[in-house]
Coordinates of C-alpha atoms and ligand atoms in Angstrom, one line a residue:
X24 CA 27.1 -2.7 -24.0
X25 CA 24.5 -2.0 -21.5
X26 CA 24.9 -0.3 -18.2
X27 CA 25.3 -2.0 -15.3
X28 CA 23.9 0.2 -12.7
X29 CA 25.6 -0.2 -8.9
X30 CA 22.0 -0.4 -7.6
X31 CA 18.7 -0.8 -9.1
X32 CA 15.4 -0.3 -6.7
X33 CA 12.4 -1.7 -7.7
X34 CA 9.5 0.5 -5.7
X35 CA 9.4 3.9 -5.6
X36 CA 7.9 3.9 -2.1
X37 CA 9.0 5.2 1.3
X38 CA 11.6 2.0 1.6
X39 CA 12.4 2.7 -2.1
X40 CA 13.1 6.4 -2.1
X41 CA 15.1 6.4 1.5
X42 CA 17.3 3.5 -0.1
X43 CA 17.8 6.0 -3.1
X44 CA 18.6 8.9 -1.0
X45 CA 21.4 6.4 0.8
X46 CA 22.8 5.3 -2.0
X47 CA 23.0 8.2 -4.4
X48 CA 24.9 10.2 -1.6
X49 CA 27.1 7.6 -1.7
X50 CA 28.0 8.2 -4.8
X51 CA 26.7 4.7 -6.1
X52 CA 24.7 4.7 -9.9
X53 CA 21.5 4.2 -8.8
X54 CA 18.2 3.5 -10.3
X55 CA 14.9 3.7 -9.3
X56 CA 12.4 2.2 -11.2
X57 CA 8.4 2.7 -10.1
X58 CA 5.5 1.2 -12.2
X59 CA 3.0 3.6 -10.5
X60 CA 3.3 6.8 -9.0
X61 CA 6.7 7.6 -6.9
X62 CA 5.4 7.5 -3.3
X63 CA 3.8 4.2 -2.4
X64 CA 1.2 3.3 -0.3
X65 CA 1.0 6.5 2.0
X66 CA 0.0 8.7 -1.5
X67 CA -3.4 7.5 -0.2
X68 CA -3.3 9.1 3.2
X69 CA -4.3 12.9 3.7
X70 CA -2.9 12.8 6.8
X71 CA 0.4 11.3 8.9
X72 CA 0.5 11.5 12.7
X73 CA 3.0 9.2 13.1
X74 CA 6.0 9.7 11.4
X75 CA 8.5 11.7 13.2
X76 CA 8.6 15.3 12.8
X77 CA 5.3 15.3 10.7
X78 CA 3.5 17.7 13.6
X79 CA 0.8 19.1 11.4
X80 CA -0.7 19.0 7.9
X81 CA 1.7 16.2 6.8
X82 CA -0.4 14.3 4.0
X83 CA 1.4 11.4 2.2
X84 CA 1.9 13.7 -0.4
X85 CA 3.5 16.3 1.1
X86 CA 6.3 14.1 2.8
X87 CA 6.6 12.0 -0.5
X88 CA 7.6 15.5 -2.2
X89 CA 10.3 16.1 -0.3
X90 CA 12.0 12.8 -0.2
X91 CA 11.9 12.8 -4.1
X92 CA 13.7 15.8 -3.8
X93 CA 16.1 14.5 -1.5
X94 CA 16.8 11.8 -4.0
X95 CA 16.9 13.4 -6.9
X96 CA 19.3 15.8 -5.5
X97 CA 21.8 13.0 -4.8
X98 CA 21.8 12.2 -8.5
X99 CA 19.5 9.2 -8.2
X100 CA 17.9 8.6 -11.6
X101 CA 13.9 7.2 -11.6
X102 CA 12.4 5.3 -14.3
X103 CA 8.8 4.7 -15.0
X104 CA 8.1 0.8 -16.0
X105 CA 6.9 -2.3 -14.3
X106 CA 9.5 -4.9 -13.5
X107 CA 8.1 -7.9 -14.9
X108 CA 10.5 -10.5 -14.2
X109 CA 13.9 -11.5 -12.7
X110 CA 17.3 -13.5 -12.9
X111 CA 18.9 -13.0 -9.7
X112 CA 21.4 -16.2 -10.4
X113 CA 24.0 -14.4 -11.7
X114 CA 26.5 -12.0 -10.5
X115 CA 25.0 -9.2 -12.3
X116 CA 21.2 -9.5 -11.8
X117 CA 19.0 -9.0 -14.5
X118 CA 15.4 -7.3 -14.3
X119 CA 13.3 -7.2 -17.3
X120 CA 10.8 -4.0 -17.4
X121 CA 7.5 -3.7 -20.0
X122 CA 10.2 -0.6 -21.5
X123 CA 13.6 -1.9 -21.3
X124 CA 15.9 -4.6 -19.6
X125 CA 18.0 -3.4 -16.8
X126 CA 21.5 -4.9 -15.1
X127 CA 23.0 -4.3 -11.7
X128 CA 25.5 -5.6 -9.6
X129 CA 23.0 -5.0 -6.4
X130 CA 19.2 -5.4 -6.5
X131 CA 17.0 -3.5 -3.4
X132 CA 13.5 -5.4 -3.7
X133 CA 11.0 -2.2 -2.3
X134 CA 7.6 -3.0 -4.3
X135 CA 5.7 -3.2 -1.2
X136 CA 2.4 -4.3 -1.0
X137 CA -0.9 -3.5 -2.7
X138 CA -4.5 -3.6 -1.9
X139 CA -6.7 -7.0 -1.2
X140 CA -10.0 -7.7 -3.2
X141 CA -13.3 -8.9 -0.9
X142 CA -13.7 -10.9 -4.0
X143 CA -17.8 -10.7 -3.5
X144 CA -20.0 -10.7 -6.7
X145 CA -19.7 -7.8 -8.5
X146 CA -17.0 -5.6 -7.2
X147 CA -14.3 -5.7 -9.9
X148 CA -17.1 -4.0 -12.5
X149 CA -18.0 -1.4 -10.0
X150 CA -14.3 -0.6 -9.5
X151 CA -14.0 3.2 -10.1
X152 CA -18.1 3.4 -10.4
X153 CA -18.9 3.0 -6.6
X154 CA -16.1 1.0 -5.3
X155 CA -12.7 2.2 -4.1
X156 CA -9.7 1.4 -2.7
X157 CA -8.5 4.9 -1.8
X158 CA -10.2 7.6 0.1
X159 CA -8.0 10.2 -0.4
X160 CA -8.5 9.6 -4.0
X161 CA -12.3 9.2 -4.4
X162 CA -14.0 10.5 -1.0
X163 CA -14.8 14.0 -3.0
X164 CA -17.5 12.2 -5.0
X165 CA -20.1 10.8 -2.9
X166 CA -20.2 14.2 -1.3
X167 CA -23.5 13.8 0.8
X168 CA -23.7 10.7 0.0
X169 CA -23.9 7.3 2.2
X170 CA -20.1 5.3 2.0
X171 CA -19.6 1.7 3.4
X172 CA -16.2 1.3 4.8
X173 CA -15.3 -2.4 4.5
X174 CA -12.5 -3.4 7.0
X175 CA -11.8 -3.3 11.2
X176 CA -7.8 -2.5 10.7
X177 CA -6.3 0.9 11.2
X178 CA -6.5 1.7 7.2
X179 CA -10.6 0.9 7.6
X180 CA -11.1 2.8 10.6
X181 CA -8.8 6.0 10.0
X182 CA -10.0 6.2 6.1
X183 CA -14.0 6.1 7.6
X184 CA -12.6 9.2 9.8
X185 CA -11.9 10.9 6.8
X186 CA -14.3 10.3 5.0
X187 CA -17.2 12.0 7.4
X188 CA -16.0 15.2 6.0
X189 CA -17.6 14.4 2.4
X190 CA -20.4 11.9 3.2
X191 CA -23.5 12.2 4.6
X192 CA -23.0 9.0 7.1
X193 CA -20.2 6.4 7.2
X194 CA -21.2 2.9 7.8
X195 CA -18.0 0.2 8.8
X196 CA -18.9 -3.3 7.4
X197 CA -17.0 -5.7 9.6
X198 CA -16.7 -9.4 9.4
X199 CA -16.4 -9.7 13.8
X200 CA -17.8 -7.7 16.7
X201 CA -14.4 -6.1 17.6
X202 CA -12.4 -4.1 15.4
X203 CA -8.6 -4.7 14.9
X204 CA -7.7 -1.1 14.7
X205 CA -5.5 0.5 17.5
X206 CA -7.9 1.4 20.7
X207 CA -7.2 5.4 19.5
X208 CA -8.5 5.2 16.5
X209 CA -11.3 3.1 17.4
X210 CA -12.5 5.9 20.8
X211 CA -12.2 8.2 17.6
X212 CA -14.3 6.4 15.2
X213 CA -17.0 5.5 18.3
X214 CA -17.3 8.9 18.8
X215 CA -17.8 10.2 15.6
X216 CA -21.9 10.9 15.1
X217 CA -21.5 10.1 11.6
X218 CA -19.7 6.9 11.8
X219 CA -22.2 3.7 12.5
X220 CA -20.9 -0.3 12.3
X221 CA -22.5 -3.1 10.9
X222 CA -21.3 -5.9 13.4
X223 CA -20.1 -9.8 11.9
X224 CA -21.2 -8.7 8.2
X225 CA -20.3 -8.9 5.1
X226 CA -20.8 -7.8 1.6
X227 CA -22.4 -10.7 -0.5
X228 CA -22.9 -8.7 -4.1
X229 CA -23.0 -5.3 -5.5
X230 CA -25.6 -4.8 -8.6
X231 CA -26.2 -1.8 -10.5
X232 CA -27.3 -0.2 -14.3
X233 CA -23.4 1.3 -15.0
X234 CA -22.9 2.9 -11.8
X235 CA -23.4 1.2 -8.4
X236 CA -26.7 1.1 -6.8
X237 CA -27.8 -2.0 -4.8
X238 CA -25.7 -4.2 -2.4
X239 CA -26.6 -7.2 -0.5
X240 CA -25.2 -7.9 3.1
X241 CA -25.3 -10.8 4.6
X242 CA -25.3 -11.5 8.6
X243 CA -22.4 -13.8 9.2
X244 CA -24.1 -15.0 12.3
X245 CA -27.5 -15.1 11.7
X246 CA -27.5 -15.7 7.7
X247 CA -29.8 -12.7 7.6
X248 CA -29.5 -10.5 4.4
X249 CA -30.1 -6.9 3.8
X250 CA -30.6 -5.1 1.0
X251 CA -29.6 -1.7 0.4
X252 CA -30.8 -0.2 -2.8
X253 CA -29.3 4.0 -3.3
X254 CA -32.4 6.5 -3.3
X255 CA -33.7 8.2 -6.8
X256 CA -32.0 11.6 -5.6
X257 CA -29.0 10.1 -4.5
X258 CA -28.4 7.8 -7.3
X259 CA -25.6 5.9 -6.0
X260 CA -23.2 5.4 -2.8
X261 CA -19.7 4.2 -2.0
X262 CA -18.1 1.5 -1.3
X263 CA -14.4 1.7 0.4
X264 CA -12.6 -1.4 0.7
X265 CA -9.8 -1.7 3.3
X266 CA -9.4 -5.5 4.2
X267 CA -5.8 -5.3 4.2
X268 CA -2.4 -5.7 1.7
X269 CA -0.5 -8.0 -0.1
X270 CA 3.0 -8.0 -0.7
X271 CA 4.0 -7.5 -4.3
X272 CA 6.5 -10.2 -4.5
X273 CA 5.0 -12.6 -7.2
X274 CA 8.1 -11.7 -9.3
X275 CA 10.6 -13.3 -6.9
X276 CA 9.0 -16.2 -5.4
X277 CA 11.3 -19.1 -7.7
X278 CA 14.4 -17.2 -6.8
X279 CA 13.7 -16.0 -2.7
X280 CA 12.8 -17.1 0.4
X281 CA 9.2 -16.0 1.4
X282 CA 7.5 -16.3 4.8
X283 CA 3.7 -16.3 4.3
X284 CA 4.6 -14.8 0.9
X285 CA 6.6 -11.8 2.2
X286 CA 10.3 -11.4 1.5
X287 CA 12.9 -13.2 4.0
X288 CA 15.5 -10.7 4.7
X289 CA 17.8 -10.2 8.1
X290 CA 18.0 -7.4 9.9
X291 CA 20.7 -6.1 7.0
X292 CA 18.3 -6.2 4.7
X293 CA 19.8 -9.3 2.9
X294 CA 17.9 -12.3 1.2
X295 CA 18.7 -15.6 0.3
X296 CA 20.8 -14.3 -2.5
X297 CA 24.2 -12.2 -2.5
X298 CA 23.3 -8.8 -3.5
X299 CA 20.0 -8.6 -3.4
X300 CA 18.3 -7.1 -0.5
X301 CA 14.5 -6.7 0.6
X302 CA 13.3 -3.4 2.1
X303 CA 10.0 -2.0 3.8
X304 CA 6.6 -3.4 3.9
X305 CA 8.0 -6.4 1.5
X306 CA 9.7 -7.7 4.4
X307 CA 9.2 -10.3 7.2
X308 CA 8.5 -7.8 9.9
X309 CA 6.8 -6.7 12.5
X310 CA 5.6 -3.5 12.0
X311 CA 4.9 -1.7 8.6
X312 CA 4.9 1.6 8.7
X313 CA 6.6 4.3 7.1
X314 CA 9.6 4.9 9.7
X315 CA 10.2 1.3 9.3
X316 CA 10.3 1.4 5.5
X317 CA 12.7 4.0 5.3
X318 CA 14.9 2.8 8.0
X319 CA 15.2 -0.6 6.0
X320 CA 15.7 1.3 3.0
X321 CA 18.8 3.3 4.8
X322 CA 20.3 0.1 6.3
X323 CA 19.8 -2.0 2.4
X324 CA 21.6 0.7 0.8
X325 CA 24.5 0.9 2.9
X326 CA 24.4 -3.2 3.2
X327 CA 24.9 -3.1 -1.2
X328 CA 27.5 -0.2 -0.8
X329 CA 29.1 -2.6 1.7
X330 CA 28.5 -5.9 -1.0
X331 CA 29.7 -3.7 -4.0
X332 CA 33.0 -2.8 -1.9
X333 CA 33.5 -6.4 -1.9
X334 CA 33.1 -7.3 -5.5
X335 CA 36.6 -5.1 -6.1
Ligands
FAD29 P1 4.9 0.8 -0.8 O1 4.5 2.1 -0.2 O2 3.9 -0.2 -1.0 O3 5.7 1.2 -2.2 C1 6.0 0.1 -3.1 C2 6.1 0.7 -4.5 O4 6.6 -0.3 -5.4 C3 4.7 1.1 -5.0 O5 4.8 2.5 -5.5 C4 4.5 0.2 -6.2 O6 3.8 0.8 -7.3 C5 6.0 -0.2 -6.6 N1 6.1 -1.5 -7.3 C6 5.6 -2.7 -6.9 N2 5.9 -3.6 -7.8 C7 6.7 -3.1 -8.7 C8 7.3 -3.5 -9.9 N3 7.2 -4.8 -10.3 N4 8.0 -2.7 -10.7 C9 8.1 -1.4 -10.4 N5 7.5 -0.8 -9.2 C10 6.8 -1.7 -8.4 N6 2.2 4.3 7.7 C11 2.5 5.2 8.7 O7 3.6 5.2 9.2 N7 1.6 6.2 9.0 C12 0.4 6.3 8.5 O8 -0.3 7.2 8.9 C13 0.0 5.4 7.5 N8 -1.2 5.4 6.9 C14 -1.5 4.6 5.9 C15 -2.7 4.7 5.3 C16 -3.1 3.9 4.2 C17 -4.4 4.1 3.5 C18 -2.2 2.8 3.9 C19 -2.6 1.9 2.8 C20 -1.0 2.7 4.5 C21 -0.6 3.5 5.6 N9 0.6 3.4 6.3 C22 1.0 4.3 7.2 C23 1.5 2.3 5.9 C24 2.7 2.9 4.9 O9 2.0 3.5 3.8 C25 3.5 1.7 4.4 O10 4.1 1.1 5.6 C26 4.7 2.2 3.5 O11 4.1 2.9 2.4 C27 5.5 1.1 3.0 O12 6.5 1.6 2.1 P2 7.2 0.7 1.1 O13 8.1 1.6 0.3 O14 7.8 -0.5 1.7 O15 6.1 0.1 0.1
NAP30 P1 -5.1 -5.2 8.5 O1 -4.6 -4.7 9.8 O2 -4.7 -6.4 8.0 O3 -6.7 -5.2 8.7 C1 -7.5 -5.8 7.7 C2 -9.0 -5.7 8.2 O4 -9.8 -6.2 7.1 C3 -9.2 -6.6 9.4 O5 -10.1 -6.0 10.3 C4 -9.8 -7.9 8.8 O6 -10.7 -8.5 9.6 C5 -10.5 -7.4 7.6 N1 -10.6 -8.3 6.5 C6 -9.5 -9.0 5.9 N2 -9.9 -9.8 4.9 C7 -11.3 -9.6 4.7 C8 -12.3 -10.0 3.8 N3 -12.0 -10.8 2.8 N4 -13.5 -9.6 4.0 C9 -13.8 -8.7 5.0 N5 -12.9 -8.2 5.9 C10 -11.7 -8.6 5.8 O7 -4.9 -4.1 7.4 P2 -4.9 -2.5 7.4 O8 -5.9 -1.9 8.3 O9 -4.8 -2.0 6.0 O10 -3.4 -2.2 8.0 C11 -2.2 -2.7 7.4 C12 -1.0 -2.2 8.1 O11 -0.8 -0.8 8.0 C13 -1.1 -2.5 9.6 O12 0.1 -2.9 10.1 C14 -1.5 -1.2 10.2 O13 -1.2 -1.0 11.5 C15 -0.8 -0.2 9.2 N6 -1.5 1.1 9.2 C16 -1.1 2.0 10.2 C17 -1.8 3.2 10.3 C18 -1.4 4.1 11.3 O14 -0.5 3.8 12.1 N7 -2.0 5.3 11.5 C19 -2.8 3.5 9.3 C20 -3.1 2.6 8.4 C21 -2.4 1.3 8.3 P3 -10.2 -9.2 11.0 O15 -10.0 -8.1 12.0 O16 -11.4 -10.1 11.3 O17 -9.0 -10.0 10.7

């Protein structure tokens, strides 16, 4: 007979490993499974100035490290596999993974979101050789080199920060005149010698013999296109794309309600269905941030603690 776990999570992200924490010092048999990498979204940030009590040299990775630790420590048990589909119909909910088939009385839905495409000609077969989606990742190879930053949100604006200190200038692509990043960041960014913008553009193809070396960007306003085509010595140049997220909830969109395609959940975490709850960036909400995603992942696990309690 297979296991039927008290909780399963399904992200090992922020929301994910603060519900874990909740419920495995509650005793509860919990499971966390993560397709990727435990940590989420903020693995890609070298630096967090806004989570309280990070004061300095806090990188995603760093704060990640500890809460796995936390987890673990309350006997939480973490799988790696993909969750690729769901019955939630039934009183024990069923998730079926690439590796194995899981059970559990209470589902927590943490998969968070994931990175959008531009969709422009070319960019999914320089993925890896010239485009990226992560700077904390990939900055360290176009060391001197020029970088695009696609994007006017917080992510485009704080990643072209950070990405001054390997490349030789940092130009922001951005489809308006104003940028949607908080006015901080922004005096930051303006200020920045390195950083230029390239006002109501956008990328129209990237082109290139194995490795990226000519775009095309077109002038939303005026039609006009430029071409910009990487020097012999240089050889290539980057191309970060930060046009926002998506959330990852293609799995449950026959069984939950969804709101623009993000998980409907109340302010208990709880879904359309008994025993399923819906934590962190996956949510409805107004504000996606770390400290939100691991205060809904507190307030889930003690909302399935509550619903388990009730099945006896
Ligand atoms: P996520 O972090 O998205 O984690 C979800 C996890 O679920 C992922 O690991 C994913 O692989 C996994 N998953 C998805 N589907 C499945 C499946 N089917 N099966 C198994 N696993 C699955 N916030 C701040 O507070 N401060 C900052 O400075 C900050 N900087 C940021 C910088 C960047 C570049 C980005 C992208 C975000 C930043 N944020 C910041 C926002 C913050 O990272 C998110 O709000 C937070 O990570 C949300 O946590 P989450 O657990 O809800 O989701
Ligand atoms: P975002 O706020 O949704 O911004 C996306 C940006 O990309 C916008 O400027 C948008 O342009 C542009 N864009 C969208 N689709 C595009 C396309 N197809 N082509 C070209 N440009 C496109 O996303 P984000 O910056 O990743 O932020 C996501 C969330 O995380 C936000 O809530 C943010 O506050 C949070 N976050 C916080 C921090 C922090 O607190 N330090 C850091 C990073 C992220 P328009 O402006 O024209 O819409």
């Amino acid at each position: 007979m297979m296991k039927v776990y008290d909780v399963v999570i399904i992200g090992g992200g922020p929301a994910g490993l603060s519900a874990a924490l909740y419920a495995g010092r509650a005793t509860l048999s919990t499971l966390l499974i993560e397709k990727e990498q435990v940590g989420g979204q903020i693995m890609m940030t070298s630096e967090i100035e806004n989570y309280p009590g990070c004061v300095e040299e806090e990188s995603g990775a760093t704060l990640i490290d500890r809460m796995k630790k936390q987890a673990a420590h309350f006997g939480v048990e973490t799988i790696s596999d993909e969750i690729t589909e769901v019955d939630l119909s039934q009183k024990v909910k069923v998730l079926k993974g690439q590796q194995e088939t899981y059970r559990a009385k209470s589902i927590i839905i943490a998969s968070g979101a994931a990175s959008k495409r531009l969709g422009c000609e070319g960019e999914e077969q320089f993925i890896g050789r010239g485009v990226s989606y992560c700077a904390t990742c990939d900055a360290s190879f176009f060391r001197g080199l020029d970088v695009f930053v696609v994007g006017g949100g917080d992510t485009a604006v704080e990643e072209a920060l950070f990405l001054t200190k390997f490349a030789r200038k940092v130009s922001i692509i951005h489809r308006r005149d104003q940028l949607r990043a908080a006015k901080s960041i922004q005096e930051k960014a303006k200020k920045n010698p390195k950083i230029d913008f390239m006002w109501d553009s956008a990328i129209e193809s990237l082109s290139g013999d194995g490795i990226l070396e000519k775009m095309v960007i077109k002038n939303l306003k005026t039609g006009e296109k430029t071409e910009y085509i990487a020097s012999p010595e240089d050889m290539t140049f980057g191309v970060f794309v930060f046009v926002g997220y998506a959330p990852n909830t293609a799995l449950f969109k026959e069984e939950l309600e969804l709101e623009n395609g993000y998980i409907k959940a109340d302010d208990m975490m709880k879904t359309s269905i008994d025993g399923v709850f819906a934590a962190g960036d996956v949510r409805v909400k107004s504000l996606r941030q770390v400290v939100t995603a691991v205060s809904d992942g507190a307030i889930g696990a003690v909302q399935a603690e509550k619903y388990i309690d009730s099945l006896e």
